[in-house]
Structure formats: structure tokens, C-alpha cells
Short mmCIF file of C-alpha atoms in Angstrom, two decimals:
data_model
loop_
_atom_site.label_atom_id
_atom_site.label_comp_id
_atom_site.label_asym_id
_atom_site.label_seq_id
_atom_site.Cartn_x
_atom_site.Cartn_y
_atom_site.Cartn_z
CA UNK A 16 0.17 0.06 0.32
CA UNK A 17 2.88 2.07 0.91
CA UNK A 18 3.94 1.86 -2.05
CA UNK A 19 1.20 2.50 -4.46
CA UNK A 20 0.50 5.74 -2.35
CA UNK A 21 4.14 6.38 -3.39
CA UNK A 22 3.95 6.33 -6.63
CA UNK A 23 0.47 8.53 -6.82
CA UNK A 24 2.32 10.95 -4.65
CA UNK A 25 5.04 11.07 -7.49
CA UNK A 26 2.53 11.38 -10.50
CA UNK A 27 0.07 14.31 -8.78
CA UNK A 28 3.11 16.33 -7.99
CA UNK A 29 4.39 15.06 -11.18
CA UNK A 30 1.62 16.73 -12.25
CA UNK A 31 1.33 20.27 -9.79
CA UNK A 32 4.63 20.97 -11.73
CA UNK A 33 3.68 21.25 -14.88
CA UNK A 34 1.19 23.73 -15.23
CA UNK A 35 0.68 23.61 -18.64
CA UNK A 36 -0.77 20.45 -18.18
CA UNK A 37 -2.58 21.14 -15.16
CA UNK A 38 -4.70 24.87 -16.93
CA UNK A 39 -5.55 21.83 -20.14
CA UNK A 40 -6.71 19.08 -18.01
CA UNK A 41 -9.55 22.17 -16.66
CA UNK A 42 -10.20 24.26 -19.61
CA UNK A 43 -9.43 22.22 -22.74
CA UNK A 44 -12.79 20.35 -21.11
CA UNK A 45 -14.54 23.38 -20.12
CA UNK A 46 -14.75 25.26 -23.51
CA UNK A 47 -16.03 22.46 -25.74
CA UNK A 48 -18.55 21.68 -22.86
CA UNK A 49 -19.41 25.08 -23.61
CA UNK A 50 -19.16 24.45 -27.10
CA UNK A 51 -21.67 22.45 -26.93
CA UNK A 52 -23.54 23.96 -24.74
CA UNK A 53 -24.68 27.31 -26.66
CA UNK A 54 -24.83 24.27 -29.97
CA UNK A 55 -27.68 22.48 -28.30
CA UNK A 56 -28.89 25.22 -26.92
CA UNK A 57 -29.76 26.83 -30.02
CA UNK A 58 -33.76 26.86 -31.28
CA UNK A 59 -35.18 25.24 -34.02
CA UNK A 60 -33.38 25.73 -38.19
CA UNK A 61 -36.01 28.39 -39.25
CA UNK A 62 -36.00 27.58 -43.40
CA UNK A 63 -35.43 30.64 -45.16
CA UNK A 64 -37.74 30.75 -48.37
CA UNK A 65 -38.27 32.98 -51.39
CA UNK A 66 -42.03 33.55 -52.85
CA UNK A 67 -43.07 34.57 -56.40
CA UNK A 68 -46.32 35.42 -57.02
CA UNK A 69 -47.34 32.71 -54.64
CA UNK A 70 -51.85 33.23 -53.48
CA UNK A 71 -52.67 35.76 -50.89
CA UNK A 72 -54.38 34.33 -48.63
CA UNK A 73 -51.51 31.26 -48.17
CA UNK A 74 -48.86 33.75 -48.93
CA UNK A 75 -49.51 35.78 -45.49
CA UNK A 76 -49.75 31.93 -43.66
CA UNK A 77 -46.53 30.99 -44.70
CA UNK A 78 -45.83 34.42 -42.93
CA UNK A 79 -46.98 33.39 -40.00
CA UNK A 80 -44.93 29.82 -39.93
CA UNK A 81 -41.54 29.60 -38.47
CA UNK A 82 -39.64 30.53 -41.51
CA UNK A 83 -37.80 33.20 -43.06
CA UNK A 84 -39.87 34.24 -45.52
CA UNK A 85 -39.11 37.17 -48.75
CA UNK A 86 -41.61 38.35 -51.49
CA UNK A 87 -39.31 38.27 -54.57
CA UNK A 88 -39.05 37.62 -58.63
CA UNK A 89 -37.89 34.09 -60.30
CA UNK A 90 -34.87 35.61 -61.21
CA UNK A 91 -33.35 36.80 -57.83
CA UNK A 92 -35.59 33.52 -56.99
CA UNK A 93 -33.11 31.07 -58.86
CA UNK A 94 -30.38 33.57 -57.18
CA UNK A 95 -31.06 32.85 -54.18
CA UNK A 96 -31.12 29.78 -54.10
CA UNK A 97 -27.57 29.38 -56.32
CA UNK A 98 -26.32 31.19 -53.77
CA UNK A 99 -27.12 29.03 -50.54
CA UNK A 100 -28.99 31.61 -49.72
CA UNK A 101 -32.63 30.34 -49.56
CA UNK A 102 -34.06 26.79 -49.10
CA UNK A 103 -36.30 26.33 -51.36
CA UNK A 104 -38.89 28.61 -53.95
CA UNK A 105 -41.75 28.21 -53.43
CA UNK A 106 -44.20 29.00 -57.23
CA UNK A 107 -47.21 28.93 -58.69
CA UNK A 108 -46.99 25.91 -61.68
CA UNK A 109 -50.30 26.41 -62.55
CA UNK A 110 -53.42 27.48 -60.90
CA UNK A 111 -53.56 25.07 -58.36
CA UNK A 112 -49.90 23.79 -57.85
CA UNK A 113 -47.48 25.22 -56.44
CA UNK A 114 -43.79 24.23 -56.76
CA UNK A 115 -41.49 23.85 -54.38
CA UNK A 116 -37.97 23.90 -55.11
CA UNK A 117 -35.53 22.82 -53.23
CA UNK A 118 -31.81 23.58 -52.41
CA UNK A 119 -31.85 20.05 -52.39
CA UNK A 120 -28.20 18.98 -50.47
CA UNK A 121 -29.75 19.05 -46.49
CA UNK A 122 -32.24 16.87 -46.51
CA UNK A 123 -32.96 18.62 -42.89
CA UNK A 124 -33.63 21.86 -44.19
CA UNK A 125 -35.91 20.40 -47.50
CA UNK A 126 -37.59 18.26 -44.67
CA UNK A 127 -38.16 22.29 -42.33
CA UNK A 128 -39.66 23.25 -46.01
CA UNK A 129 -41.92 20.80 -46.04
CA UNK A 130 -42.89 21.43 -42.74
CA UNK A 131 -43.61 25.02 -43.40
CA UNK A 132 -45.31 24.54 -46.30
CA UNK A 133 -47.82 21.99 -44.70
CA UNK A 134 -49.08 24.02 -41.95
CA UNK A 135 -48.99 27.06 -43.58
CA UNK A 136 -51.43 24.66 -46.64
CA UNK A 137 -53.23 23.45 -42.99
CA UNK A 138 -54.33 27.43 -41.81
CA UNK A 139 -54.74 27.88 -45.39
CA UNK A 140 -57.97 25.90 -45.40
CA UNK A 141 -58.96 26.45 -42.69
CA UNK A 142 -59.92 29.98 -43.61
CA UNK A 143 -61.22 28.74 -46.74
CA UNK A 144 -63.15 26.31 -45.19
CA UNK A 145 -64.57 29.42 -42.60
CA UNK A 146 -64.91 31.41 -46.13
CA UNK A 147 -67.01 28.52 -47.97
CA UNK A 148 -69.26 28.16 -44.88
CA UNK A 149 -70.13 31.32 -44.87
CA UNK A 150 -70.52 32.03 -48.43
CA UNK A 151 -72.77 28.37 -48.12
CA UNK A 152 -74.90 30.18 -44.86
CA UNK A 153 -75.18 33.89 -47.02
CA UNK A 154 -76.18 31.77 -49.61
CA UNK A 155 -78.80 30.08 -47.01
CA UNK A 156 -80.16 32.80 -46.51
CA UNK A 157 -80.58 34.07 -49.23
CA UNK A 158 -82.46 31.90 -50.65
CA UNK A 159 -84.90 31.47 -48.21
CA UNK A 160 -85.09 35.19 -48.15
CA UNK A 161 -86.50 34.66 -52.12
CA UNK A 162 -88.09 32.15 -51.67
CA UNK A 163 -90.94 33.64 -48.72
CA UNK A 164 -91.49 36.29 -51.59
CA UNK A 165 -92.08 33.78 -53.65
CA UNK A 166 -94.37 32.00 -51.87
CA UNK A 167 -96.15 35.37 -50.51
CA UNK A 168 -96.43 35.87 -54.78
CA UNK A 169 -98.06 32.46 -54.61
CA UNK A 170 -100.64 33.05 -52.35
CA UNK A 171 -101.88 36.06 -53.95
CA UNK A 172 -101.71 34.93 -57.62
CA UNK A 173 -103.80 31.75 -55.14
CA UNK A 174 -106.05 33.72 -53.99
CA UNK A 175 -107.00 35.88 -57.15
CA UNK A 176 -107.29 32.56 -59.10
CA UNK A 177 -109.68 31.15 -56.41
CA UNK A 178 -111.56 34.14 -57.14
CA UNK A 179 -111.85 33.78 -61.01
CA UNK A 180 -112.24 30.75 -60.52
CA UNK A 181 -115.70 31.07 -58.77
CA UNK A 182 -117.51 32.73 -61.03
CA UNK A 183 -116.67 29.90 -64.00
CA UNK A 184 -119.58 28.03 -64.99
CA UNK A 185 -118.51 23.96 -64.32
CA UNK A 186 -118.18 23.20 -67.25
CA UNK A 187 -114.86 25.67 -67.64
CA UNK A 188 -113.36 24.16 -65.25
CA UNK A 189 -113.18 21.04 -65.58
CA UNK A 190 -111.81 22.59 -68.75
CA UNK A 191 -108.84 23.67 -65.86
CA UNK A 192 -105.54 22.02 -66.26
CA UNK A 193 -104.46 19.55 -64.03
CA UNK A 194 -101.15 21.44 -63.09
CA UNK A 195 -103.54 24.66 -61.45
CA UNK A 196 -106.42 22.88 -60.20
CA UNK A 197 -103.40 20.83 -57.89
CA UNK A 198 -101.95 24.24 -57.21
CA UNK A 199 -106.17 25.73 -56.27
CA UNK A 200 -106.87 22.01 -54.38
CA UNK A 201 -103.67 23.49 -51.77
CA UNK A 202 -100.73 21.26 -54.01
CA UNK A 203 -96.74 21.30 -53.09
CA UNK A 204 -95.07 24.07 -54.73
CA UNK A 205 -91.29 23.04 -56.58
CA UNK A 206 -90.91 25.91 -54.17
CA UNK A 207 -91.21 23.44 -51.06
CA UNK A 208 -88.13 22.15 -52.23
CA UNK A 209 -84.62 22.20 -50.44
CA UNK A 210 -82.94 24.85 -52.45
CA UNK A 211 -79.71 25.06 -51.49
CA UNK A 212 -77.61 23.07 -53.06
CA UNK A 213 -79.20 25.09 -56.46
CA UNK A 214 -76.39 27.33 -56.30
CA UNK A 215 -72.05 26.65 -57.89
CA UNK A 216 -69.12 27.93 -56.79
CA UNK A 217 -65.99 28.20 -58.04
CA UNK A 218 -63.65 25.67 -54.82
CA UNK A 219 -60.27 27.47 -56.47
CA UNK A 220 -61.57 31.13 -55.18
CA UNK A 221 -60.63 29.82 -51.90
CA UNK A 222 -58.46 27.32 -52.37
CA UNK A 223 -56.33 28.70 -55.24
CA UNK A 224 -53.44 24.87 -54.82
CA UNK A 225 -54.64 22.08 -54.87
CA UNK A 226 -51.60 20.49 -55.61
CA UNK A 227 -48.24 20.70 -54.34
CA UNK A 228 -45.21 19.41 -56.95
CA UNK A 229 -41.17 18.95 -55.51
CA UNK A 230 -38.25 19.40 -57.51
CA UNK A 231 -34.96 19.89 -56.43
CA UNK A 232 -31.85 21.66 -57.21
CA UNK A 233 -29.17 19.65 -56.20
CA UNK A 234 -29.26 15.70 -56.34
CA UNK A 235 -33.30 14.81 -55.83
CA UNK A 236 -35.42 13.26 -53.06
CA UNK A 237 -33.70 10.09 -52.57
CA UNK A 238 -30.57 11.91 -51.37
CA UNK A 239 -30.27 10.97 -47.04
CA UNK A 240 -29.47 12.38 -43.90
CA UNK A 241 -25.78 10.62 -44.21
CA UNK A 242 -24.74 12.42 -47.99
CA UNK A 243 -25.33 15.78 -46.25
CA UNK A 244 -22.97 15.39 -43.72
CA UNK A 245 -20.89 12.87 -45.99
CA UNK A 246 -17.76 15.92 -47.31
CA UNK A 247 -18.01 16.61 -42.76
CA UNK A 248 -17.19 13.56 -41.55
CA UNK A 249 -13.78 12.58 -44.95
CA UNK A 250 -13.50 16.34 -43.93
CA UNK A 251 -12.86 15.86 -40.24
CA UNK A 252 -11.53 12.09 -40.52
CA UNK A 253 -8.58 13.81 -42.02
CA UNK A 254 -8.34 17.22 -40.31
CA UNK A 255 -7.80 14.49 -36.73
CA UNK A 256 -6.02 11.50 -37.97
CA UNK A 257 -3.31 14.38 -40.22
CA UNK A 258 -2.17 16.31 -36.79
CA UNK A 259 -2.51 13.80 -34.51
CA UNK A 260 0.42 12.05 -36.97
CA UNK A 261 2.40 15.10 -37.46
CA UNK A 262 1.49 16.39 -33.97
CA UNK A 263 3.64 12.81 -32.93
CA UNK A 264 5.57 12.25 -35.43
CA UNK A 265 8.16 16.15 -34.40
CA UNK A 266 7.42 14.88 -30.53
CA UNK A 267 8.93 11.75 -31.09
CA UNK A 268 11.34 13.34 -32.95
CA UNK A 269 11.96 15.18 -30.14
CA UNK A 270 11.66 12.83 -27.25
CA UNK A 271 14.69 10.22 -29.33
CA UNK A 272 17.17 13.73 -29.30
CA UNK A 273 16.87 13.76 -33.35
CA UNK A 274 15.28 16.86 -33.08
CA UNK A 275 18.27 18.86 -31.35
CA UNK A 276 20.53 16.81 -33.31
CA UNK A 277 18.84 18.18 -35.90
CA UNK A 278 19.26 21.93 -34.34
CA UNK A 279 22.41 21.62 -34.09
CA UNK A 280 23.66 21.54 -37.22
CA UNK A 281 22.90 23.42 -40.49
CA UNK A 282 19.98 22.66 -41.50
CA UNK A 283 17.61 25.69 -40.75
CA UNK A 284 14.19 25.34 -38.55
CA UNK A 285 12.01 26.73 -42.04
CA UNK A 286 13.97 23.37 -44.21
CA UNK A 287 13.02 20.62 -40.97
CA UNK A 288 9.71 22.04 -40.81
CA UNK A 289 9.37 22.22 -44.84
CA UNK A 290 10.79 18.22 -45.53
CA UNK A 291 8.31 17.74 -42.90
CA UNK A 292 5.16 19.00 -44.32
CA UNK A 293 6.81 17.96 -47.75
CA UNK A 294 6.57 14.15 -46.58
CA UNK A 295 3.07 14.58 -44.54
CA UNK A 296 1.87 15.93 -47.75
CA UNK A 297 2.67 13.00 -49.69
CA UNK A 298 0.87 10.93 -46.93
CA UNK A 299 -2.21 13.23 -47.00
CA UNK A 300 -2.27 12.48 -50.85
CA UNK A 301 -2.07 9.19 -50.58
CA UNK A 302 -4.92 8.44 -47.63
CA UNK A 303 -7.10 11.24 -49.59
CA UNK A 304 -7.32 9.48 -52.49
CA UNK A 305 -7.63 5.76 -50.64
CA UNK A 306 -10.39 7.38 -48.68
CA UNK A 307 -12.15 8.87 -51.49
CA UNK A 308 -12.33 5.97 -53.95
CA UNK A 309 -13.37 4.29 -50.65
CA UNK A 310 -16.21 6.29 -49.27
CA UNK A 311 -17.81 7.43 -52.94
CA UNK A 312 -17.05 3.80 -54.20
CA UNK A 313 -18.32 0.87 -51.60
CA UNK A 314 -19.62 3.53 -48.94
CA UNK A 315 -21.90 5.74 -51.79
CA UNK A 316 -21.30 9.03 -51.24
CA UNK A 317 -22.30 11.08 -53.62
CA UNK A 318 -20.24 13.10 -55.56
CA UNK A 319 -21.23 15.95 -58.07
CA UNK A 320 -18.22 17.66 -58.95
CA UNK A 321 -14.31 17.24 -60.37
CA UNK A 322 -12.65 14.13 -58.51
CA UNK A 323 -9.76 15.76 -58.76
CA UNK A 324 -11.37 19.16 -56.76
CA UNK A 325 -11.88 16.99 -53.84
CA UNK A 326 -8.90 15.54 -53.46
CA UNK A 327 -6.87 18.85 -54.40
CA UNK A 328 -9.34 20.40 -51.47
CA UNK A 329 -8.96 17.49 -49.72
CA UNK A 330 -4.67 18.00 -49.53
CA UNK A 331 -5.34 21.59 -48.76
CA UNK A 332 -7.30 20.30 -45.41
CA UNK A 333 -4.35 18.06 -44.78
CA UNK A 334 -1.28 20.33 -45.43
CA UNK A 335 -3.88 22.37 -42.83
CA UNK A 336 -3.82 19.93 -40.13
CA UNK A 337 -0.69 18.86 -41.22
CA UNK A 338 1.32 22.24 -40.76
CA UNK A 339 -1.51 23.13 -37.92
CA UNK A 340 0.45 19.50 -36.22
CA UNK A 341 3.40 20.68 -36.53
CA UNK A 342 2.95 24.03 -34.77
CA UNK A 343 1.62 22.18 -31.66
CA UNK A 344 4.32 19.86 -31.23
CA UNK A 345 6.43 23.06 -31.25
CA UNK A 346 4.13 23.88 -28.12
CA UNK A 347 3.98 20.55 -26.18
CA UNK A 348 6.08 18.91 -24.54
CA UNK A 349 5.28 15.42 -24.79
CA UNK A 350 2.58 13.62 -26.38
CA UNK A 351 0.03 14.13 -23.55
CA UNK A 352 0.52 17.72 -24.16
CA UNK A 353 -0.77 17.39 -27.36
CA UNK A 354 -3.63 15.15 -26.88
CA UNK A 355 -4.22 17.78 -25.08
CA UNK A 356 -3.66 20.63 -27.18
CA UNK A 357 -6.30 19.45 -29.69
CA UNK A 358 -9.18 19.68 -27.49
CA UNK A 359 -8.24 22.65 -27.46
CA UNK A 360 -7.19 23.63 -31.46
CA UNK A 361 -9.09 20.64 -33.34
CA UNK A 362 -12.27 19.80 -31.35
CA UNK A 363 -13.49 23.71 -31.50
CA UNK A 364 -12.80 23.38 -34.81
CA UNK A 365 -14.72 19.24 -35.07
CA UNK A 366 -17.94 21.21 -33.18
CA UNK A 367 -18.10 24.24 -36.13
CA UNK A 368 -17.29 22.79 -39.25
CA UNK A 369 -21.05 21.73 -40.15
CA UNK A 370 -21.40 19.53 -38.40
CA UNK A 371 -23.70 21.40 -35.98
CA UNK A 372 -26.06 23.50 -37.92
CA UNK A 373 -24.88 27.35 -37.20
CA UNK A 374 -28.29 29.31 -38.79
CA UNK A 375 -30.12 29.23 -34.96
CA UNK A 376 -26.74 29.71 -32.85
CA UNK A 377 -25.20 33.73 -32.35
CA UNK A 378 -24.29 35.84 -34.68
CA UNK A 379 -20.67 35.68 -33.09
CA UNK A 380 -20.13 32.04 -32.90
CA UNK A 381 -21.05 32.07 -37.05
CA UNK A 382 -18.83 34.74 -37.64
CA UNK A 383 -15.63 32.69 -35.30
CA UNK A 384 -16.40 28.98 -37.57
CA UNK A 385 -15.60 32.13 -40.56
CA UNK A 386 -11.89 32.40 -38.73
CA UNK A 387 -11.34 28.59 -38.33
CA UNK A 388 -9.40 26.37 -40.74
CA UNK A 389 -11.94 23.44 -41.15
CA UNK A 390 -14.95 25.33 -42.07
CA UNK A 391 -13.38 26.82 -44.92
CA UNK A 392 -12.03 23.02 -46.12
CA UNK A 393 -15.86 21.90 -45.39
CA UNK A 394 -17.69 24.46 -47.13
CA UNK A 395 -15.62 23.32 -50.88
CA UNK A 396 -15.40 19.45 -49.99
CA UNK A 397 -19.62 20.27 -49.90
CA UNK A 398 -20.38 22.21 -52.36
CA UNK A 399 -17.49 20.23 -55.23
CA UNK A 400 -18.88 16.93 -53.83
CA UNK A 401 -22.54 18.18 -53.61
CA UNK A 402 -23.51 21.10 -55.86
CA UNK A 403 -20.77 19.77 -58.80
CA UNK A 404 -18.62 23.50 -58.05
CA UNK A 405 -16.41 24.56 -60.07
CA UNK A 406 -12.63 25.35 -59.25
CA UNK A 407 -13.64 29.24 -59.91
CA UNK A 408 -16.47 28.43 -57.64
CA UNK A 409 -14.65 26.98 -54.33
CA UNK A 410 -11.48 29.44 -55.19
CA UNK A 411 -11.94 31.50 -52.05
CA UNK A 412 -12.07 28.40 -50.20
CA UNK A 413 -9.19 27.30 -51.05
CA UNK A 414 -6.94 30.67 -51.01
CA UNK A 415 -7.96 31.02 -47.08
CA UNK A 416 -5.98 27.43 -46.99
CA UNK A 417 -3.81 27.35 -48.00
CA UNK A 418 -3.36 31.35 -46.06
CA UNK A 419 -3.49 29.10 -42.81
CA UNK A 420 -0.93 26.85 -44.33
CA UNK A 421 1.80 29.73 -44.76
CA UNK A 422 0.73 31.47 -41.49
CA UNK A 423 0.74 27.78 -39.30
CA UNK A 424 4.07 27.12 -41.09
CA UNK A 425 5.87 30.33 -40.21
CA UNK A 426 4.53 30.63 -36.64
CA UNK A 427 6.02 26.75 -36.43
CA UNK A 428 9.02 27.83 -37.50
CA UNK A 429 8.91 31.44 -35.19
CA UNK A 430 8.93 28.59 -32.35
CA UNK A 431 11.89 25.66 -34.22
CA UNK A 432 14.19 29.38 -34.65
CA UNK A 433 13.87 29.67 -30.62
CA UNK A 434 14.99 25.87 -29.94
CA UNK A 435 17.69 26.51 -32.45
CA UNK A 436 18.70 28.94 -30.29
CA UNK A 437 18.07 28.28 -27.12
CA UNK A 438 19.75 24.47 -28.08
CA UNK A 439 22.74 26.27 -30.05
CA UNK A 440 23.61 27.99 -26.66
CA UNK A 441 23.07 25.12 -24.20
CA UNK A 442 25.24 23.24 -26.99
CA UNK A 443 28.33 26.58 -26.77
CA UNK A 444 27.83 26.42 -22.85
CA UNK A 445 28.41 22.49 -22.35
CA UNK A 446 31.22 23.24 -24.67
CA UNK A 447 33.26 25.14 -22.72
CA UNK A 448 33.01 23.34 -19.84
#
């Protein structure tokens, strides 16, 4: 028992003297938990709808739903849909058919659009039923009044005819038509029948939308939620595994003494980092190609764009991860700290990259996601794989990714230069001693 307590005391003292590790043990999990609370605490998604010349009653009902609705013309609606500024365009295909033109890549957003449209149609039909009931009641009252007036005139006419027939001889009375005789004897009048169905009206005046048709800008009705998140998984897995491999590799080199020997040679820190980046870049190219081939061929991920553009984006994202791993490994003292620093530098990027929808999250969180490289990589992969984007369409995303590569490389080089200076100074002191 004494030995166990001694070993436990030694471990605790090691953590107590390692302030960085101690801080990361508490700060990292708290940051991740806080981000999760903000993301999962956001409200339900409100679909973005572009409305083109919809019937007034349905338009009013649609604006009462939990949706963002813009009344635009056809050209503006198409532009919004193609630029992912709207989830669907609502327009009338003909006099009675509503056409829902969905963006289509995210089945969750498409379902939210259908929920809003169904609720609006339900509300519009309730109002239409009330209007139809009021119209029918008004018609019935009108018919009842006309029926009363007609009966009054008939009674007057009957009295006049009776007074006339009293003056006729029996022979003349025998010559009267049977209908007149029956009427004078109190027979039924045609107006005694139910007249409520003797009028008609056009039902489209009350419910102009009788049918719904669905069309898609991207994908089809068979696309599922997994298809939308496929590019996210590819980007996240590449980023995480390459980060761990590059970060751990450099730390292991330092622990084995290889990095110290490198730093005492004429080899410059930028050359060391350049060699690591190039080597891991080649591995990232092979890894990306194999992962994409398996994901598209066997797993069934959709891909609407050029495969070389998908590979280029994946390799660019992997190089960002390589340079970030090299930077983090320069900050970490051991492999354990690399894992801890991952909670601060990688996990938040995963949470904000697109796994969780940010449309309903606070504005500052959406801005923060635009400051992280993984967001641009995932957006580019989605644009190519789901929307068939061209190189020009994702040029900005790739430019940002390579800007992050340059930034992380420079920061890592500066960190290595400091280590090189300290190593050289230590070597000089040892040589004098």
C-alpha cells in the first residue's frame, strides 16, 4: 500500500509542477462543454423561403410560420437558391399547383421547408373552409328570402285565381289544366324543395392550391441526411488523423533526440519543417485518394463534381492539419500535451465546421466559425461533392486554406528558431565546460 501511495504522490507532484498540463486538463473540457451547450441550446431551424407570386391567403399563412420568407421575382429567387441564400423557392406552376424548388443538398432543411409549407397550407385551408361556410350560409339566407317572397306572391296569385274560378261555370272549371287544379286545391309547390344545392361556385376561389410538386436544384428525393454530412466526415477525419500523426511524429523525434541533433546542424528550421510538410503532404495525398475512392465507390457518398477537385481540396485541408500539428508539437513538451492541446485547437473546429447547423446559433459563433480553417475545407468539399462546384466557385475557400498553411508554417518556423537558438546556446555552454 505504501508503494502505491508513493507512486500516486509522484504522479500528482508531476502534474502540480507541469502548469501547462494542469491548465489544459481543466480548460480544454470546459471550453468544449461550453461550445456544446451553445450549439445544442440553439432553437429549431427556421427555413429560408423565396416566394414568387403566391396566392395572397397562402402567402399570409406562410408568413405566420416559423420561417424566413422573402417576396422576390423569379430571377432573384433563382439567384438566392443557387447561392445557398434560400432553402427553397415557392412558386405556382399553374393555376392550382404549387411548385417547391428545393436546394436539395440538406435533407433536414428540405424537411423543415415541407413542414412550414404543410402548416401554411393547413392554416390556409382552415380559413378557406370558414369562408366557404360563410358563403354557403349567405347563399342559403338569400334563397330562403327569395323562397319566402315567391310563396307570398303565390298565395296572392292563388287568392286571385280562386276568386276568378268561383265565377266560372262548372263546364269551364272542368277544362282547367290539372296542374292549376292541383295548385288551387293546396298541392305542393316546387319551391318547397331544398334549394341549398341549387347554386354553384368555383372552389379555386377559396383554395387556389390543390396540388404540390417538388423539384431539386441539387440531388434528389433519395438523398438522406448521411449524404449531406459525408463531406464533413471526410474533412474531419483527414484533419484529425493527419494532425495526430504529424504532431506525435515531431514530439517523438524530439523525445528520441533526433530533433536536437537536427538543430545543432546547419540545417535551418524552415528546411526541417519544409521536409516534414512535404513528406506528410505526400502521405496526405495518398490517404485522401484512398479515402475518397472507398467513400464514393463502396460507401456510396454522392459526388457531383470533378474528383481531382475533391482531392485537391482534401489535400489542402490535410496540409493545414500538418502545419497546425507541427505548430502544436512545438508548443507541447510531450505526446500527452499534444492530445490536450487538440481539445483547444481541433475539437472546437470540428464542432463549428458543419456537424451542427449554425443558422440558429448566436451571430458571434457564426463569425467564429469563419475564422477556422476546417470550416472552409468542409464548405469546399460540400460545394464540390454535393453541388458540383467548379474551381472558380471554391477559389476563395482554397485561398483561405493556403493562407492558413502559410500562417501556421511561419509560426512553427519561428517556434523552431527559438528552440534552435536555445539548443545552440546550451551546446556552446557544454562545449566550454
